[in-house]
Short mmCIF file of C-alpha atoms (C1' of nucleotides) in Angstrom, two decimals:
data_model
loop_
_atom_site.label_atom_id
_atom_site.label_comp_id
_atom_site.label_asym_id
_atom_site.label_seq_id
_atom_site.Cartn_x
_atom_site.Cartn_y
_atom_site.Cartn_z
CA MET A 1 -22.14 18.56 -30.43
CA LEU A 2 -19.09 17.33 -28.66
CA SER A 3 -16.84 19.68 -30.52
CA GLN A 4 -18.74 22.59 -29.09
CA VAL A 5 -18.30 21.24 -25.61
CA ALA A 6 -14.64 20.89 -26.37
CA GLN A 7 -14.32 24.36 -27.74
CA ASP A 8 -15.69 25.77 -24.52
CA ARG A 9 -12.55 24.54 -22.80
CA SER A 10 -9.13 26.03 -22.97
CA PRO A 11 -6.42 23.82 -24.42
CA VAL A 12 -3.94 21.97 -22.21
CA HIS A 13 -0.35 21.15 -23.10
CA PHE A 14 1.93 18.24 -22.27
CA ARG A 15 5.66 18.00 -22.92
CA MET A 16 7.22 14.93 -24.45
CA HIS A 17 7.42 12.07 -21.87
CA GLN A 18 4.91 13.77 -19.60
CA PHE A 19 1.98 11.71 -18.31
CA LEU A 20 -1.51 12.33 -19.63
CA ALA A 21 -2.81 9.78 -17.13
CA ARG A 22 -1.39 7.55 -14.43
CA GLU A 23 -2.38 4.12 -13.21
CA ASN A 24 -5.32 4.15 -10.79
CA GLU A 25 -5.57 7.92 -10.72
CA LYS A 26 -8.88 9.43 -11.69
CA PRO A 27 -8.33 11.55 -14.81
CA GLU A 28 -9.40 15.18 -14.54
CA ALA A 29 -10.97 15.23 -17.95
CA MET A 30 -11.15 13.43 -21.23
CA LEU A 31 -8.76 14.84 -23.80
CA HIS A 32 -9.40 15.53 -27.44
CA LEU A 33 -5.97 15.60 -29.04
CA GLN A 34 -5.32 18.53 -31.34
CA GLU A 35 -1.62 18.01 -31.94
CA GLY A 36 1.02 15.45 -31.01
CA TRP A 37 1.07 11.73 -30.26
CA ALA A 38 0.65 9.72 -27.04
CA CYS A 39 0.54 6.06 -26.04
CA ARG A 40 -0.88 3.76 -23.39
CA TYR A 41 1.40 0.96 -22.14
CA ARG A 42 2.19 -1.55 -19.44
CA LEU A 43 5.55 -2.24 -17.86
CA LEU A 44 6.48 -5.68 -16.51
CA PRO A 45 8.59 -5.91 -13.33
CA ASP A 46 11.69 -6.95 -15.30
CA GLY A 47 11.49 -3.97 -17.62
CA ARG A 48 9.68 -5.43 -20.62
CA ARG A 49 7.25 -2.88 -22.02
CA GLN A 50 4.28 -3.29 -24.31
CA ILE A 51 2.44 -0.35 -25.84
CA THR A 52 -1.29 -1.15 -25.92
CA GLY A 53 -2.68 1.92 -27.61
CA LEU A 54 -1.69 4.93 -29.69
CA TYR A 55 -3.38 8.34 -29.59
CA LEU A 56 -3.07 10.54 -32.66
CA PRO A 57 -4.43 14.02 -33.39
CA GLY A 58 -8.23 13.87 -33.45
CA ASP A 59 -8.37 10.91 -31.06
CA TYR A 60 -10.13 10.92 -27.71
CA CYS A 61 -8.03 10.00 -24.72
CA ASP A 62 -9.49 7.94 -23.42
CA PRO A 63 -13.05 7.01 -24.55
CA GLN A 64 -13.34 4.28 -21.98
CA TRP A 65 -13.10 6.81 -19.16
CA ALA A 66 -16.72 7.62 -19.98
CA LEU A 67 -17.58 4.11 -18.80
CA GLY A 68 -16.35 4.75 -15.29
CA GLY A 69 -13.55 3.06 -13.44
CA LEU A 70 -9.92 4.11 -13.17
CA PRO A 71 -7.25 3.88 -15.87
CA SER A 72 -5.37 0.61 -15.45
CA GLN A 73 -2.47 1.71 -17.63
CA PRO A 74 -0.49 4.94 -17.80
CA ILE A 75 -0.66 7.21 -20.84
CA VAL A 76 2.41 9.20 -21.79
CA ALA A 77 3.13 11.84 -24.40
CA ILE A 78 5.39 10.64 -27.24
CA THR A 79 5.80 14.18 -28.58
CA ASN A 80 4.62 17.49 -27.21
CA VAL A 81 0.84 17.39 -27.07
CA ARG A 82 -1.91 19.99 -27.29
CA ALA A 83 -5.42 18.88 -26.36
CA LEU A 84 -8.85 20.13 -25.40
CA GLN A 85 -10.46 18.96 -22.19
CA LEU A 86 -13.99 17.70 -21.95
CA PRO A 87 -15.79 16.24 -18.95
CA CYS A 88 -15.72 12.46 -18.73
CA ARG A 89 -19.47 12.36 -18.22
CA ALA A 90 -20.54 14.60 -21.06
CA SER A 91 -21.54 11.64 -23.14
CA HIS A 92 -23.92 9.70 -20.97
CA ALA A 93 -26.97 10.69 -22.92
CA GLY A 94 -25.92 8.77 -25.98
CA LEU A 95 -23.16 6.22 -26.36
CA ASP A 96 -24.91 4.49 -29.17
CA GLY A 97 -22.46 4.76 -31.99
CA HIS A 98 -24.25 7.71 -33.54
CA ASN A 99 -21.90 10.16 -31.89
CA GLY A 100 -18.19 10.45 -31.43
CA PHE A 101 -17.77 8.48 -28.23
CA GLY A 102 -19.58 5.36 -29.25
CA GLN A 103 -17.60 5.26 -32.47
CA ALA A 104 -14.38 5.95 -30.58
CA LEU A 105 -15.08 3.08 -28.20
CA SER A 106 -15.80 0.77 -31.12
CA ASP A 107 -12.55 1.82 -32.76
CA VAL A 108 -10.52 1.09 -29.63
CA ILE A 109 -11.96 -2.41 -29.33
CA GLU A 110 -11.55 -3.06 -33.04
CA ARG A 111 -7.95 -1.90 -33.14
CA GLN A 112 -7.03 -3.87 -30.05
CA ALA A 113 -8.53 -7.01 -31.57
CA ASN A 114 -6.54 -6.43 -34.76
CA TRP A 115 -3.35 -6.11 -32.74
CA LEU A 116 -4.10 -9.31 -30.85
CA VAL A 117 -4.03 -11.08 -34.21
CA THR A 118 -0.80 -9.38 -35.23
CA LEU A 119 1.03 -9.96 -31.94
CA GLY A 120 -0.20 -13.52 -31.66
CA ARG A 121 0.31 -14.78 -35.18
CA LYS A 122 2.37 -12.52 -37.41
CA THR A 123 6.05 -12.29 -38.31
CA ALA A 124 8.24 -9.27 -37.65
CA MET A 125 7.82 -7.89 -41.16
CA GLU A 126 4.06 -8.33 -41.02
CA ARG A 127 3.92 -6.60 -37.65
CA VAL A 128 5.89 -3.57 -38.75
CA ALA A 129 3.91 -3.34 -41.99
CA HIS A 130 0.64 -3.44 -40.02
CA LEU A 131 1.86 -0.61 -37.79
CA LEU A 132 2.99 1.62 -40.63
CA VAL A 133 -0.19 1.08 -42.64
CA GLU A 134 -2.36 1.79 -39.61
CA LEU A 135 -0.43 4.94 -38.76
CA PHE A 136 -0.61 6.24 -42.30
CA GLU A 137 -4.31 5.56 -42.69
CA ARG A 138 -5.17 7.11 -39.34
CA MET A 139 -3.11 10.18 -40.16
CA ARG A 140 -4.81 10.44 -43.52
CA LYS A 141 -8.24 10.25 -41.90
CA ALA A 142 -7.13 13.05 -39.62
CA GLY A 143 -6.20 15.11 -42.66
CA LEU A 144 -2.52 14.94 -41.76
CA ALA A 145 -1.21 12.91 -44.70
CA TYR A 146 0.27 14.64 -47.71
CA GLY A 147 0.12 12.43 -50.75
CA GLN A 148 2.04 9.30 -49.86
CA GLN A 149 3.65 10.66 -46.72
CA CYS A 150 2.91 11.64 -43.16
CA ALA A 151 4.76 12.49 -39.96
CA MET A 152 6.05 9.51 -37.98
CA PRO A 153 7.58 10.60 -34.66
CA LEU A 154 8.04 7.07 -33.23
CA THR A 155 11.58 5.91 -32.47
CA GLN A 156 12.57 2.37 -33.34
CA ILE A 157 12.41 1.55 -29.64
CA GLU A 158 8.79 2.66 -29.55
CA ILE A 159 8.04 0.67 -32.70
CA ALA A 160 9.57 -2.32 -30.92
CA ASP A 161 7.40 -1.79 -27.84
CA MET A 162 4.34 -1.57 -30.07
CA THR A 163 5.11 -4.63 -32.21
CA GLY A 164 6.46 -6.87 -29.45
CA LEU A 165 9.93 -7.04 -31.02
CA THR A 166 13.41 -5.94 -29.95
CA PRO A 167 14.77 -2.63 -31.23
CA VAL A 168 17.56 -4.47 -33.01
CA HIS A 169 15.15 -6.61 -34.93
CA VAL A 170 12.92 -3.66 -35.76
CA ASN A 171 15.96 -2.02 -37.30
CA ARG A 172 16.79 -5.06 -39.41
CA THR A 173 13.16 -5.41 -40.47
CA LEU A 174 12.93 -1.76 -41.53
CA GLN A 175 16.10 -2.08 -43.54
CA SER A 176 14.71 -5.10 -45.29
CA MET A 177 11.52 -3.19 -46.07
CA ARG A 178 13.53 -0.26 -47.39
CA ALA A 179 15.58 -2.57 -49.56
CA LYS A 180 12.37 -3.90 -51.09
CA GLY A 181 11.10 -0.41 -51.73
CA LEU A 182 8.12 -0.88 -49.45
CA VAL A 183 8.70 2.17 -47.26
CA GLU A 184 10.85 5.23 -46.95
CA LEU A 185 11.37 6.28 -43.36
CA GLN A 186 13.78 8.97 -42.30
CA SER A 187 13.94 11.97 -40.01
CA LYS A 188 10.49 11.33 -38.61
CA TRP A 189 8.74 11.16 -41.95
CA LEU A 190 7.10 8.11 -43.47
CA ARG A 191 6.49 7.60 -47.17
CA ILE A 192 4.65 4.58 -48.55
CA PRO A 193 5.15 4.26 -52.32
CA GLU A 194 2.47 1.59 -52.73
CA LEU A 195 -0.01 1.35 -49.89
CA GLN A 196 -1.68 -1.75 -51.28
CA ALA A 197 1.63 -3.59 -51.49
CA LEU A 198 2.39 -2.77 -47.86
CA ARG A 199 -1.08 -3.87 -46.80
CA GLU A 200 -0.40 -7.26 -48.38
CA VAL A 201 2.98 -7.55 -46.72
CA GLY A 202 1.21 -6.88 -43.42
CA ALA A 203 -1.27 -9.70 -44.08
CA LEU A 204 -4.03 -7.20 -43.38
CA THR A 205 -7.57 -8.39 -43.97
CA PRO A 206 -9.93 -5.93 -45.68
CA GLN A 207 -11.46 -4.77 -42.40
CA GLU A 208 -8.13 -4.33 -40.66
CA ALA A 209 -6.46 -0.97 -40.34
CA ALA A 210 -9.64 0.58 -41.62
CA ALA A 211 -10.76 1.40 -38.09
CA MET B 1 -32.80 -4.34 -14.67
CA LEU B 2 -31.13 -6.07 -17.54
CA SER B 3 -31.66 -9.49 -16.10
CA GLN B 4 -35.41 -8.94 -16.17
CA VAL B 5 -35.26 -7.98 -19.78
CA ALA B 6 -33.30 -11.11 -20.42
CA GLN B 7 -35.66 -13.32 -18.53
CA ASP B 8 -38.50 -12.16 -20.71
CA ARG B 9 -36.83 -13.96 -23.59
CA SER B 10 -36.77 -17.63 -24.22
CA PRO B 11 -33.34 -19.28 -24.24
CA VAL B 12 -31.54 -20.12 -27.47
CA HIS B 13 -29.17 -23.03 -28.00
CA PHE B 14 -26.05 -23.50 -30.12
CA ARG B 15 -24.21 -26.74 -30.78
CA MET B 16 -20.46 -27.02 -30.52
CA HIS B 17 -18.75 -25.34 -33.54
CA GLN B 18 -21.93 -23.49 -34.47
CA PHE B 19 -21.69 -19.75 -35.12
CA LEU B 20 -23.14 -17.27 -32.64
CA ALA B 21 -22.25 -14.47 -35.06
CA ARG B 22 -20.65 -14.12 -38.47
CA GLU B 23 -18.47 -11.44 -39.98
CA ASN B 24 -20.41 -8.43 -41.23
CA GLU B 25 -23.78 -9.92 -40.44
CA LYS B 26 -26.02 -7.95 -38.15
CA PRO B 27 -26.63 -10.03 -35.02
CA GLU B 28 -30.25 -10.72 -34.18
CA ALA B 29 -29.79 -10.07 -30.50
CA MET B 30 -27.21 -9.77 -27.79
CA LEU B 31 -26.68 -13.00 -25.92
CA HIS B 32 -26.34 -13.52 -22.20
CA LEU B 33 -24.56 -16.84 -21.84
CA GLN B 34 -26.10 -19.22 -19.34
CA GLU B 35 -24.04 -22.29 -20.08
CA GLY B 36 -21.14 -23.22 -22.32
CA TRP B 37 -18.14 -21.40 -23.82
CA ALA B 38 -17.64 -19.48 -27.05
CA CYS B 39 -14.84 -17.49 -28.69
CA ARG B 40 -14.24 -14.67 -31.14
CA TYR B 41 -11.37 -15.09 -33.61
CA ARG B 42 -9.79 -14.08 -36.88
CA LEU B 43 -8.43 -16.36 -39.59
CA LEU B 44 -5.55 -15.30 -41.85
CA PRO B 45 -5.56 -16.39 -45.51
CA ASP B 46 -2.85 -18.99 -44.92
CA GLY B 47 -4.73 -20.66 -42.09
CA ARG B 48 -3.18 -19.03 -39.04
CA ARG B 49 -5.86 -18.40 -36.43
CA GLN B 50 -5.90 -16.09 -33.43
CA ILE B 51 -8.63 -16.16 -30.82
CA THR B 52 -9.34 -12.59 -29.69
CA GLY B 53 -11.96 -13.13 -27.04
CA LEU B 54 -13.51 -15.79 -24.83
CA TYR B 55 -17.13 -15.88 -23.68
CA LEU B 56 -17.92 -17.78 -20.49
CA PRO B 57 -21.21 -18.33 -18.66
CA GLY B 58 -22.48 -14.99 -17.38
CA ASP B 59 -20.77 -13.02 -20.14
CA TYR B 60 -22.54 -10.83 -22.65
CA CYS B 61 -21.93 -11.61 -26.30
CA ASP B 62 -21.13 -9.13 -27.45
CA PRO B 63 -21.32 -5.87 -25.41
CA GLN B 64 -19.90 -3.83 -28.27
CA TRP B 65 -22.92 -4.62 -30.42
CA ALA B 66 -24.71 -2.03 -28.30
CA LEU B 67 -22.40 0.57 -29.84
CA GLY B 68 -23.65 -0.08 -33.35
CA GLY B 69 -21.73 -1.35 -36.32
CA LEU B 70 -21.34 -4.90 -37.53
CA PRO B 71 -19.25 -7.67 -35.97
CA SER B 72 -15.84 -7.72 -37.64
CA GLN B 73 -14.97 -11.18 -36.37
CA PRO B 74 -16.95 -14.41 -36.18
CA ILE B 75 -17.98 -15.92 -32.84
CA VAL B 76 -18.22 -19.68 -32.59
CA ALA B 77 -19.37 -22.05 -29.86
CA ILE B 78 -16.56 -24.02 -28.23
CA THR B 79 -19.02 -26.26 -26.40
CA ASN B 80 -22.77 -26.48 -26.60
CA VAL B 81 -24.17 -23.13 -25.50
CA ARG B 82 -27.38 -21.99 -23.86
CA ALA B 83 -28.07 -18.27 -23.80
CA LEU B 84 -30.77 -15.67 -23.30
CA GLN B 85 -31.42 -13.09 -25.99
CA LEU B 86 -31.77 -9.39 -25.33
CA PRO B 87 -32.17 -6.57 -27.80
CA CYS B 88 -28.93 -4.86 -28.78
CA ARG B 89 -30.42 -1.46 -28.04
CA ALA B 90 -31.86 -2.16 -24.60
CA SER B 91 -29.00 -0.41 -22.95
CA HIS B 92 -28.93 3.01 -24.52
CA ALA B 93 -30.29 4.78 -21.50
CA GLY B 94 -27.23 4.05 -19.42
CA LEU B 95 -23.85 2.86 -20.56
CA ASP B 96 -22.10 4.59 -17.73
CA GLY B 97 -20.47 1.76 -15.90
CA HIS B 98 -23.20 1.65 -13.27
CA ASN B 99 -24.95 -1.16 -15.06
CA GLY B 100 -23.98 -4.41 -16.67
CA PHE B 101 -23.15 -3.20 -20.16
CA GLY B 102 -20.81 -0.40 -19.26
CA GLN B 103 -18.93 -2.75 -16.97
CA ALA B 104 -18.93 -5.45 -19.63
CA LEU B 105 -17.48 -3.05 -22.19
CA SER B 106 -14.80 -1.98 -19.74
CA ASP B 107 -13.95 -5.60 -19.07
CA VAL B 108 -13.58 -6.36 -22.78
CA ILE B 109 -11.18 -3.46 -23.30
CA GLU B 110 -9.26 -4.28 -20.16
CA ARG B 111 -8.87 -7.96 -21.00
CA GLN B 112 -7.82 -7.21 -24.56
CA ALA B 113 -5.17 -4.79 -23.30
CA ASN B 114 -3.88 -7.43 -20.90
CA TRP B 115 -3.59 -9.92 -23.73
CA LEU B 116 -1.74 -7.42 -25.89
CA VAL B 117 0.92 -7.36 -23.18
CA THR B 118 1.00 -11.14 -22.95
CA LEU B 119 1.13 -11.79 -26.70
CA GLY B 120 3.65 -9.03 -27.28
CA ARG B 121 6.09 -9.61 -24.46
CA LYS B 122 5.63 -12.89 -22.62
CA THR B 123 7.14 -16.37 -22.95
CA ALA B 124 5.14 -19.50 -23.66
CA MET B 125 4.94 -20.48 -20.00
CA GLU B 126 3.84 -17.01 -18.99
CA ARG B 127 1.17 -17.00 -21.70
CA VAL B 128 -0.33 -20.31 -20.70
CA ALA B 129 -0.21 -19.37 -17.02
CA HIS B 130 -2.02 -16.11 -17.79
CA LEU B 131 -4.72 -17.98 -19.66
CA LEU B 132 -5.30 -20.57 -16.96
CA VAL B 133 -5.37 -17.97 -14.17
CA GLU B 134 -7.81 -15.81 -16.10
CA LEU B 135 -10.07 -18.73 -16.88
CA PHE B 136 -10.11 -19.91 -13.28
CA GLU B 137 -10.80 -16.46 -11.86
CA ARG B 138 -13.57 -15.75 -14.34
CA MET B 139 -15.16 -19.10 -13.64
CA ARG B 140 -14.95 -18.44 -9.91
CA LYS B 141 -16.62 -15.05 -10.33
CA ALA B 142 -19.37 -16.82 -12.23
CA GLY B 143 -19.81 -19.21 -9.30
CA LEU B 144 -18.53 -22.12 -11.38
CA ALA B 145 -15.32 -22.93 -9.50
CA TYR B 146 -15.26 -25.61 -6.88
CA GLY B 147 -12.42 -25.11 -4.47
CA GLN B 148 -9.28 -25.13 -6.55
CA GLN B 149 -10.87 -26.50 -9.69
CA CYS B 150 -13.15 -25.59 -12.53
CA ALA B 151 -14.24 -26.93 -15.91
CA MET B 152 -11.81 -26.28 -18.77
CA PRO B 153 -13.25 -27.42 -22.12
CA LEU B 154 -10.51 -25.93 -24.32
CA THR B 155 -8.40 -28.30 -26.40
CA GLN B 156 -4.67 -27.71 -26.66
CA ILE B 157 -5.24 -26.44 -30.20
CA GLU B 158 -7.62 -23.80 -28.85
CA ILE B 159 -5.14 -22.88 -26.11
CA ALA B 160 -2.57 -22.47 -28.87
CA ASP B 161 -4.85 -20.20 -30.89
CA MET B 162 -5.48 -18.12 -27.79
CA THR B 163 -1.84 -17.82 -26.69
CA GLY B 164 -0.30 -17.39 -30.13
CA LEU B 165 1.69 -20.65 -29.86
CA THR B 166 1.69 -23.94 -31.74
CA PRO B 167 -0.23 -26.91 -30.34
CA VAL B 168 3.02 -28.83 -29.99
CA HIS B 169 4.58 -26.15 -27.87
CA VAL B 170 1.46 -25.74 -25.76
CA ASN B 171 1.70 -29.43 -25.01
CA ARG B 172 5.32 -29.19 -23.94
CA THR B 173 4.59 -26.10 -21.86
CA LEU B 174 1.70 -27.77 -20.06
CA GLN B 175 3.86 -30.80 -19.29
CA SER B 176 6.50 -28.56 -17.84
CA MET B 177 3.89 -26.85 -15.69
CA ARG B 178 2.54 -30.18 -14.53
CA ALA B 179 6.06 -31.35 -13.67
CA LYS B 180 6.47 -28.26 -11.49
CA GLY B 181 3.17 -28.90 -9.76
CA LEU B 182 1.70 -25.64 -11.00
CA VAL B 183 -1.42 -27.10 -12.58
CA GLU B 184 -3.37 -30.31 -12.95
CA LEU B 185 -5.24 -30.51 -16.20
CA GLN B 186 -7.01 -33.61 -17.43
CA SER B 187 -10.29 -34.66 -18.97
CA LYS B 188 -11.49 -31.07 -19.29
CA TRP B 189 -10.92 -30.17 -15.65
CA LEU B 190 -8.41 -27.67 -14.34
CA ARG B 191 -6.99 -27.66 -10.83
CA ILE B 192 -4.63 -24.97 -9.58
CA PRO B 193 -2.93 -26.04 -6.33
CA GLU B 194 -1.52 -22.57 -5.62
CA LEU B 195 -3.17 -19.74 -7.49
CA GLN B 196 -0.67 -17.15 -6.30
CA ALA B 197 2.26 -19.23 -7.56
CA LEU B 198 0.63 -19.51 -10.98
CA ARG B 199 -0.08 -15.79 -11.04
CA GLU B 200 3.61 -15.14 -10.51
CA VAL B 201 4.61 -17.60 -13.22
CA GLY B 202 2.27 -15.70 -15.53
CA ALA B 203 4.00 -12.40 -14.68
CA LEU B 204 0.56 -11.02 -13.91
CA THR B 205 0.44 -7.54 -12.47
CA PRO B 206 -2.04 -6.97 -9.62
CA GLN B 207 -4.67 -5.49 -11.91
CA GLU B 208 -4.37 -8.23 -14.51
CA ALA B 209 -6.73 -11.14 -14.63
CA ALA B 210 -8.85 -9.35 -12.09
CA ALA B 211 -11.17 -8.08 -14.81
"C1'" DC C 1 -12.75 -53.02 -35.75
"C1'" DG C 2 -11.55 -49.04 -38.36
"C1'" DT C 3 -11.54 -44.10 -38.15
"C1'" DC C 4 -10.98 -39.78 -36.18
"C1'" DG C 5 -9.68 -36.23 -32.97
"C1'" DA C 6 -6.75 -35.11 -29.22
"C1'" DG C 7 -2.61 -35.58 -26.96
"C1'" DT C 8 2.42 -36.86 -26.83
"C1'" DT C 9 7.23 -37.21 -28.13
"C1'" DG C 10 11.70 -36.65 -30.86
"C1'" DA C 11 14.78 -34.44 -34.18
"C1'" DC C 12 15.86 -30.49 -36.55
"C1'" DA C 13 15.46 -25.79 -38.42
"C1'" DG C 14 14.68 -20.94 -38.12
"C1'" DC C 15 13.16 -16.51 -36.53
"C1'" DC C 16 14.22 -13.60 -33.29
"C1'" DT C 17 16.91 -12.25 -29.11
"C1'" DT C 18 20.98 -11.15 -26.73
"C1'" DC C 19 25.33 -9.12 -26.33
"C1'" DA C 20 28.55 -6.03 -28.05
"C1'" DA C 21 30.58 -2.41 -30.59
"C1'" DG C 22 30.58 1.61 -33.54
"C1'" DC C 23 28.59 5.85 -35.72
"C1'" DA C 24 25.95 10.11 -36.40
"C1'" DA C 25 22.98 13.75 -34.91
"C1'" DA C 26 21.17 16.44 -31.30
"C1'" DG C 27 21.41 18.44 -27.01
"C1'" DT C 28 24.36 20.45 -23.02
"C1'" DG C 29 27.71 23.02 -20.60
"C1'" DG C 30 31.92 25.60 -20.32
"C1'" DC D 1 31.93 28.06 -30.43
"C1'" DC D 2 33.67 23.84 -29.11
"C1'" DA D 3 34.13 19.55 -26.13
"C1'" DC D 4 31.23 16.34 -24.06
"C1'" DT D 5 27.31 13.54 -23.36
"C1'" DT D 6 23.16 11.47 -24.70
"C1'" DT D 7 19.98 9.42 -27.74
"C1'" DG D 8 18.89 7.00 -31.72
"C1'" DC D 9 20.42 4.13 -35.32
"C1'" DT D 10 23.31 0.44 -37.35
"C1'" DT D 11 25.82 -3.87 -37.76
"C1'" DG D 12 27.96 -8.55 -36.56
"C1'" DA D 13 28.15 -12.96 -34.09
"C1'" DA D 14 26.22 -16.37 -31.27
"C1'" DG D 15 22.56 -18.59 -28.83
"C1'" DG D 16 17.83 -19.85 -27.46
"C1'" DC D 17 12.98 -20.20 -27.62
"C1'" DT D 18 9.65 -21.72 -30.48
"C1'" DG D 19 8.11 -23.71 -34.95
"C1'" DT D 20 7.97 -27.49 -38.29
"C1'" DC D 21 7.71 -32.17 -39.60
"C1'" DA D 22 6.78 -36.69 -38.48
"C1'" DA D 23 5.39 -40.64 -36.01
"C1'" DC D 24 3.01 -42.85 -32.30
"C1'" DT D 25 -0.57 -43.65 -28.54
"C1'" DC D 26 -5.02 -43.54 -26.70
"C1'" DG D 27 -9.96 -43.13 -26.18
"C1'" DA D 28 -14.39 -42.06 -28.36
"C1'" DC D 29 -17.38 -43.23 -31.73
"C1'" DG D 30 -19.92 -45.64 -35.25
#
DNA sequence: CGTCGAGTTGACAGCCTTCAAGCAAAGTGG
DNA sequence: CCACTTTGCTTGAAGGCTGTCAACTCGACG
C-alpha cells in the first residue's frame, strides 16, 4: 500500500510561505500532507494572482508529478506543513483509479472543472459559498471537522485569490453571508450552521464539492 | 502503440449537437478524434453554461476515463465528428507520461489550470485572446493550421460560454480586436497576423497555451 | 418568401473594482 | 514591558467593465 511506502519515509516540514515546489524545478518527491495547508498558483506580470489548487491534510502534492513533466506552477505553504515523502514513480504499476493516485488525479481534474464553472459563471456570493462548502467537506472527509466547524486558516486575501475577487469585495461578501446567518467565520475557524443552505447559495450541483 | 489499437477499431460518427458522453453514464469507449470539434460543459439550473474543455482533432476524449469513475459532465459535438474508439482500459500498463495517455492527462490538467487563471483574473480581451491563441496553437500542433490561419467553427455564443462572458460582450471584444488588427475572424476561419502580439494581449505566460 | 440562427449595435443598469482611510491584533525591538 | 510596525480586517465613495434588454441585419434553409 502507498501508506506503507509513505511510512518508510521520514516526515519533512515547511514553514508558512515556504515553497513546496517551484516552477520548472523537478520535485524531489511527492508529498503526502499530514498537517497544514498549501496552494498552487500563478502570478501575472502585473501582480494579479490566481490560486489554482488547494492542498489539505491527507492530499497528495502533487498527483500529476507521477505523470512526468515539470511543475508549471509554484506550490507554497499557507500554514506550517508536515508531510511524508514518497517517490514520484512509486505508482506506475497501477494508476487505474483503484488506488490512491488514480483517485487523486481524478479529484484534481474534477475540482478544477468545478472551479472553471464557478470562476466563469458565478457571482461573488456563489463563489465564496462554493469555496467554504468545499473546504468544509474536504476537511470532514479528512476527519478534521468537528460537528459544524473546522479550521480555516485562509486570509481574506487568499480567499480573494482563490475566488477571482478583490479582498475588499470578499470582505463585503462575507459580511453579507454572516448577516444572513449562512456562516460564522472568525479567528481561523469556520462554522456552517446549515450546510445544505450554503450549498444552495453556492449554486452547487449534486456532484460538485463532493470530490 | 496506442495508434495501432485505435486503428483496429472502425470509426464512429457524431452529428453536430449530438452527445459523445452524458453525465453519470459509463462511456462505451475512449474516443480518438479524427475530425471535428467537441466540448465538455456544465449547465447551472438557471441556464448559465460554462464550457470546461475543448476536444480538437487528435485529442483523446476523455483521457480521465482511463482513471475509472463516471463522467461528471456531458460532452457534446460542436461540429460533425469522426473518431476512433479504443477501450478505456487499454492504457493501464503505462500511464507514466511516456505514452499518449499520460501526456494527454497532463495536458488536460495544465490547460484547466491555465483557464482558471484566465477566468479568475483576466479581462474580456485577455480571455478571448487566450482562447484564440490556444485554438490556433493546438490546431497547428495537429497539422491543421495553414500559415497564419486555421478553421474556427465556434459561434460567438460558444466563445462566450468558454470565456465566461456574454455573447454581446464577446461580439464587442472581437470587433475591438479586429479594429486593432489583432485577428481576422470570418466565416469560421481564424487568421492571426502576429501571433506574438496576440499572446501578449492575452497576458499569456511562456508556459501557457503551449500545452 | 417566411423562419431561424448568428452576428451587430445602442442605451442603460449593476456588480465589482479601485482608491482611500481607519482600526484591531499580532509580532518586533528596545 | 512598552512603543512601533506589520498584517489582516473593515468601511465609504466613486468609477468602470461587463451584463441586460431590445431591436435590427444578414444569410441559410426549406
